[in-house]
CSV table of N, CA and C in Angstrom, one decimal:
chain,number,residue,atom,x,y,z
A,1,UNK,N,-3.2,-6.1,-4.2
A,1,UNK,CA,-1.8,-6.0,-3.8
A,1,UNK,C,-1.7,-6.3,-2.3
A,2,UNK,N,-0.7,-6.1,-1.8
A,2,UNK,CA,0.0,-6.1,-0.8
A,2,UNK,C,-1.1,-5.7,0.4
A,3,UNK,N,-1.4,-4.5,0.2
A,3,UNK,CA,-2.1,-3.6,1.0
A,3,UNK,C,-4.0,-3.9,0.9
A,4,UNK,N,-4.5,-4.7,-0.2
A,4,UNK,CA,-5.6,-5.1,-0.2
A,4,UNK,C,-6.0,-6.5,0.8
A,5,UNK,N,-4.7,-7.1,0.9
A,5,UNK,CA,-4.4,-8.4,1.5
A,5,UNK,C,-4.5,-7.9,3.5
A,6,UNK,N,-3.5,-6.6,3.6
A,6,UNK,CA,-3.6,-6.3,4.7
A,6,UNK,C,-4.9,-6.0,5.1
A,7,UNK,N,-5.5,-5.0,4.5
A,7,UNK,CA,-7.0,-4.8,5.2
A,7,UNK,C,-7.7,-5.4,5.4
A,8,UNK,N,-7.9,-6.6,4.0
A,8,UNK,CA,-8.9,-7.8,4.8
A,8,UNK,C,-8.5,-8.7,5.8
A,9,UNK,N,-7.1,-8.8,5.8
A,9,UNK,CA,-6.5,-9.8,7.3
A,9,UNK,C,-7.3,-8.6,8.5
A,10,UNK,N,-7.0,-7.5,8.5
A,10,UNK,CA,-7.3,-6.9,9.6
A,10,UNK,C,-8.6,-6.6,9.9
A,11,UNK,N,-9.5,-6.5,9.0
A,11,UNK,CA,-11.1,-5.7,9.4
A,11,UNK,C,-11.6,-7.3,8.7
A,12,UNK,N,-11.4,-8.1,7.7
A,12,UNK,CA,-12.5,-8.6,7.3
A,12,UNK,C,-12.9,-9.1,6.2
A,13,UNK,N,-13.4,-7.7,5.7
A,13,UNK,CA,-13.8,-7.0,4.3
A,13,UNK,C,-12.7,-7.1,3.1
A,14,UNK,N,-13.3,-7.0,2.3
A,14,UNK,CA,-12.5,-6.2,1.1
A,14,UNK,C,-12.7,-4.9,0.1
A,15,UNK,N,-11.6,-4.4,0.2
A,15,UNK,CA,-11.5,-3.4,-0.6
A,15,UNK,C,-10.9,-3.1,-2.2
A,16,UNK,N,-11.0,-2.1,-2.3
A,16,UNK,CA,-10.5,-1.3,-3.8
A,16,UNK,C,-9.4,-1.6,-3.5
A,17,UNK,N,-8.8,-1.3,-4.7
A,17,UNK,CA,-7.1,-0.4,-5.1
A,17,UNK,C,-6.6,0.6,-4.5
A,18,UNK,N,-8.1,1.6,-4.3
A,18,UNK,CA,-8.0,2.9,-4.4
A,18,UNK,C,-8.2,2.8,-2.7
A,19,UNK,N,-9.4,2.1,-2.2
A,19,UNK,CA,-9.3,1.6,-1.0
A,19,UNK,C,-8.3,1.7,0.3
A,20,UNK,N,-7.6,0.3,-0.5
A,20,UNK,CA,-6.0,-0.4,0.1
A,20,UNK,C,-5.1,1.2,-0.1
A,21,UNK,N,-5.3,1.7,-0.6
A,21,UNK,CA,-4.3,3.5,-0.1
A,21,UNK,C,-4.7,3.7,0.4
A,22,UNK,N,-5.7,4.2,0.7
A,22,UNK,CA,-6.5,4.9,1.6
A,22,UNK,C,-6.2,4.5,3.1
A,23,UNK,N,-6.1,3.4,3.4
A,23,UNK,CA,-5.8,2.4,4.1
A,23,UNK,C,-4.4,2.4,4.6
A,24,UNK,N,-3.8,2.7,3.6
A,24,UNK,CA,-2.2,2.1,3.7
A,24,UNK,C,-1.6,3.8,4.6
A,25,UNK,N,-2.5,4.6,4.5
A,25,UNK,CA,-2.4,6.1,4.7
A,25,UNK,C,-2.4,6.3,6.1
A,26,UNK,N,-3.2,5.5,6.5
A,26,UNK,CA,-3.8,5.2,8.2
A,26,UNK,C,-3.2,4.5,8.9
A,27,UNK,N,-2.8,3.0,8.1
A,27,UNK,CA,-2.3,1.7,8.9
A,27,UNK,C,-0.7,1.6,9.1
A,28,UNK,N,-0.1,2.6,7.8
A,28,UNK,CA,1.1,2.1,7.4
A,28,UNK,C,2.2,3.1,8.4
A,29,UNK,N,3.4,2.7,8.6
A,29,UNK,CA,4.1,3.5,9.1
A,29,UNK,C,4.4,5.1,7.8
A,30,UNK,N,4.8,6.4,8.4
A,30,UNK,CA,4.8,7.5,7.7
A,30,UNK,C,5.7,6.8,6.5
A,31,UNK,N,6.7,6.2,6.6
A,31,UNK,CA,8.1,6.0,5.8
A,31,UNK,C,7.5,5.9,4.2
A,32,UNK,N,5.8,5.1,4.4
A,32,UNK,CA,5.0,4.9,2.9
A,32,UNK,C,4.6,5.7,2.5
A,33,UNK,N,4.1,7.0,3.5
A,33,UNK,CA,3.0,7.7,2.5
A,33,UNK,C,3.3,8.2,1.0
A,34,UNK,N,4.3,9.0,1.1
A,34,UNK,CA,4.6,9.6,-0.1
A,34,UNK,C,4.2,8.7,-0.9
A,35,UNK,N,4.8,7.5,-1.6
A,35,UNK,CA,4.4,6.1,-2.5
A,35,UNK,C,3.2,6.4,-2.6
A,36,UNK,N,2.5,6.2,-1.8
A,36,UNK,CA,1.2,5.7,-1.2
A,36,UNK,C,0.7,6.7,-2.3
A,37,UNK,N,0.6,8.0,-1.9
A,37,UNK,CA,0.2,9.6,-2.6
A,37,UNK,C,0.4,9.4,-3.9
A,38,UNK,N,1.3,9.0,-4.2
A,38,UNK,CA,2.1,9.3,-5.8
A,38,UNK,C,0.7,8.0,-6.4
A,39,UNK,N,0.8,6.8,-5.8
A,39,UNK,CA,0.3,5.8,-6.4
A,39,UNK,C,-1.7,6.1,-6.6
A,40,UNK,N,-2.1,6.7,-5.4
A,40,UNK,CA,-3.4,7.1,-5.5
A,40,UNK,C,-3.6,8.5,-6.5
A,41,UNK,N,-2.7,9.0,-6.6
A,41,UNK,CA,-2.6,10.4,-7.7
A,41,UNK,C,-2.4,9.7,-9.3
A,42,UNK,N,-1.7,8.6,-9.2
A,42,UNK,CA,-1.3,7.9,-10.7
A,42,UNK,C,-2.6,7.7,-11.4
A,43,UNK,N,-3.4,6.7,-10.2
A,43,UNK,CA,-4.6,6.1,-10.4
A,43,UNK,C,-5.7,7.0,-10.7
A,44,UNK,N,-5.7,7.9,-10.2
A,44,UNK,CA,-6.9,9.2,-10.1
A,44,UNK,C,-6.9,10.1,-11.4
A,45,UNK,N,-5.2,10.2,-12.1
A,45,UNK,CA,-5.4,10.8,-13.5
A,45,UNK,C,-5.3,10.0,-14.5
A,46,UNK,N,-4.9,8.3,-14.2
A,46,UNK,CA,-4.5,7.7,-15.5
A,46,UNK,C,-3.4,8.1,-16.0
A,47,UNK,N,-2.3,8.8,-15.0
A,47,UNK,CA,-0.7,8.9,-16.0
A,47,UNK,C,-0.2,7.7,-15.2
A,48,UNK,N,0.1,6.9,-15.6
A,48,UNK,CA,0.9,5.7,-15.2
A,48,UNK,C,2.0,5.5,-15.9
A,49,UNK,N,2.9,6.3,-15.4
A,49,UNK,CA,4.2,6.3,-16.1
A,49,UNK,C,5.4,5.4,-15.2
A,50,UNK,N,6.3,4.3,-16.0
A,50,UNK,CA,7.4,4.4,-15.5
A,50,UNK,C,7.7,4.5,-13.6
A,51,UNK,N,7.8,3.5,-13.0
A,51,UNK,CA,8.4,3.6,-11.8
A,51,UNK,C,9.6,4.2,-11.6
A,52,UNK,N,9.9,4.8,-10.5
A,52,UNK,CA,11.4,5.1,-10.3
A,52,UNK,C,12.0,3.8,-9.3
A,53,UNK,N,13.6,3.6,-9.7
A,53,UNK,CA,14.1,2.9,-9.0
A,53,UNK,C,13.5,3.1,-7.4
A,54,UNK,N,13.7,4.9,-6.6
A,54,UNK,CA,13.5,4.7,-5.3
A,54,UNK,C,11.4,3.7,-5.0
A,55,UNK,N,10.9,4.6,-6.3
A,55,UNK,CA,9.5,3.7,-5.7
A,55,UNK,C,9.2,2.6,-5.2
A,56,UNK,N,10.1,1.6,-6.2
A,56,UNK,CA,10.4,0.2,-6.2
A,56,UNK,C,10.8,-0.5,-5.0
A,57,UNK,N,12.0,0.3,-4.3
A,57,UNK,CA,12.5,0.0,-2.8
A,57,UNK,C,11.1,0.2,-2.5
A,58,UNK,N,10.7,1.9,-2.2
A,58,UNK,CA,9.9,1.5,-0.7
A,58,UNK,C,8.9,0.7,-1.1
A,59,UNK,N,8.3,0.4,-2.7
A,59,UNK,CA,7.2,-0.3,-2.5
A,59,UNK,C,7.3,-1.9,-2.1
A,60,UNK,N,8.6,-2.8,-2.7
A,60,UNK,CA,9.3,-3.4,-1.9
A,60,UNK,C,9.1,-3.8,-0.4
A,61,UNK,N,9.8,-2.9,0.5
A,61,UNK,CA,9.8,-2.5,1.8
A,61,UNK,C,8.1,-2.5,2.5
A,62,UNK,N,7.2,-2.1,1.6
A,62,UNK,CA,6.1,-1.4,2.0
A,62,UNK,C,5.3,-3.3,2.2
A,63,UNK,N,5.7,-3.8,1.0
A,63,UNK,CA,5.1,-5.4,0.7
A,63,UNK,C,5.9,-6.2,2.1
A,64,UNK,N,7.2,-6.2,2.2
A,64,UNK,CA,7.9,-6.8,3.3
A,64,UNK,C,6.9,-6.3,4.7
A,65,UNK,N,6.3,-4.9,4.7
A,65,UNK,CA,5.8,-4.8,6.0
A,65,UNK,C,4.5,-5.0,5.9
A,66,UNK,N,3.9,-5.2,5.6
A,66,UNK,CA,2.8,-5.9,5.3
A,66,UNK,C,2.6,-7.4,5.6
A,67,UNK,N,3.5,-7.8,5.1
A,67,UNK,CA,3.5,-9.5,5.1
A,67,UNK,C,3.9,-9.2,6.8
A,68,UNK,N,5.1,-8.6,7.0
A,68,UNK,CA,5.4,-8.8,9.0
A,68,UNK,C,4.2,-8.4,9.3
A,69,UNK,N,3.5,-7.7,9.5
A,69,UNK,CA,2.2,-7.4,10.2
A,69,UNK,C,1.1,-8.3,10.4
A,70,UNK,N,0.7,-9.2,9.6
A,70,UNK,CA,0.0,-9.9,9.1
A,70,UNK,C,0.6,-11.1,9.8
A,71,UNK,N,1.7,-11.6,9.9
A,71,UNK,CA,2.1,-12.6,10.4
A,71,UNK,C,2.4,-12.4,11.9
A,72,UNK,N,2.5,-11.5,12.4
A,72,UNK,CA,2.6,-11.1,13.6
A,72,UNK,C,1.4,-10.8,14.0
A,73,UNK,N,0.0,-10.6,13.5
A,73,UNK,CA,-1.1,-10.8,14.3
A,73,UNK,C,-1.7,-12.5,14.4
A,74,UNK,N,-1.1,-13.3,13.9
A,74,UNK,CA,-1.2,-14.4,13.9
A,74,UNK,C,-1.1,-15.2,15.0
């Protein structure tokens, strides 16, 4: 995703899924974490239920800033 794309623009490397959170925890502005939390907690029990409408914004939002970041270290 979004956030796997960012870390290897910025360090290099590539990472996990589980990774690119971890990452997104550090790099991203506060406005993601919660997402961020919910989506590494989804992953870690295997309940993958159902997005909520708000997830969708910020994950949305979260892909929009990713891409600006990326393009602005350019």
């Amino acid at each position: 995703g979004p956030l796997r794309l960012h870390y290897t623009a910025f360090t290099g490397d590539v990472t996990s899924k589980h990774g690119a959170g971890e990452h997104g925890l550090t790099a991203a502005p506060p406005t993601f974490h919660e997402v961020l939390r919910e989506a590494l907690a989804a992953r870690a029990t295997g309940e993958l239920g159902p997005a909520t409408t708000e997830q969708m914004r910020v994950t949305a939002a979260l892909t929009e800033w990713c891409i600006a970041e990326v393009a602005a270290a350019r």
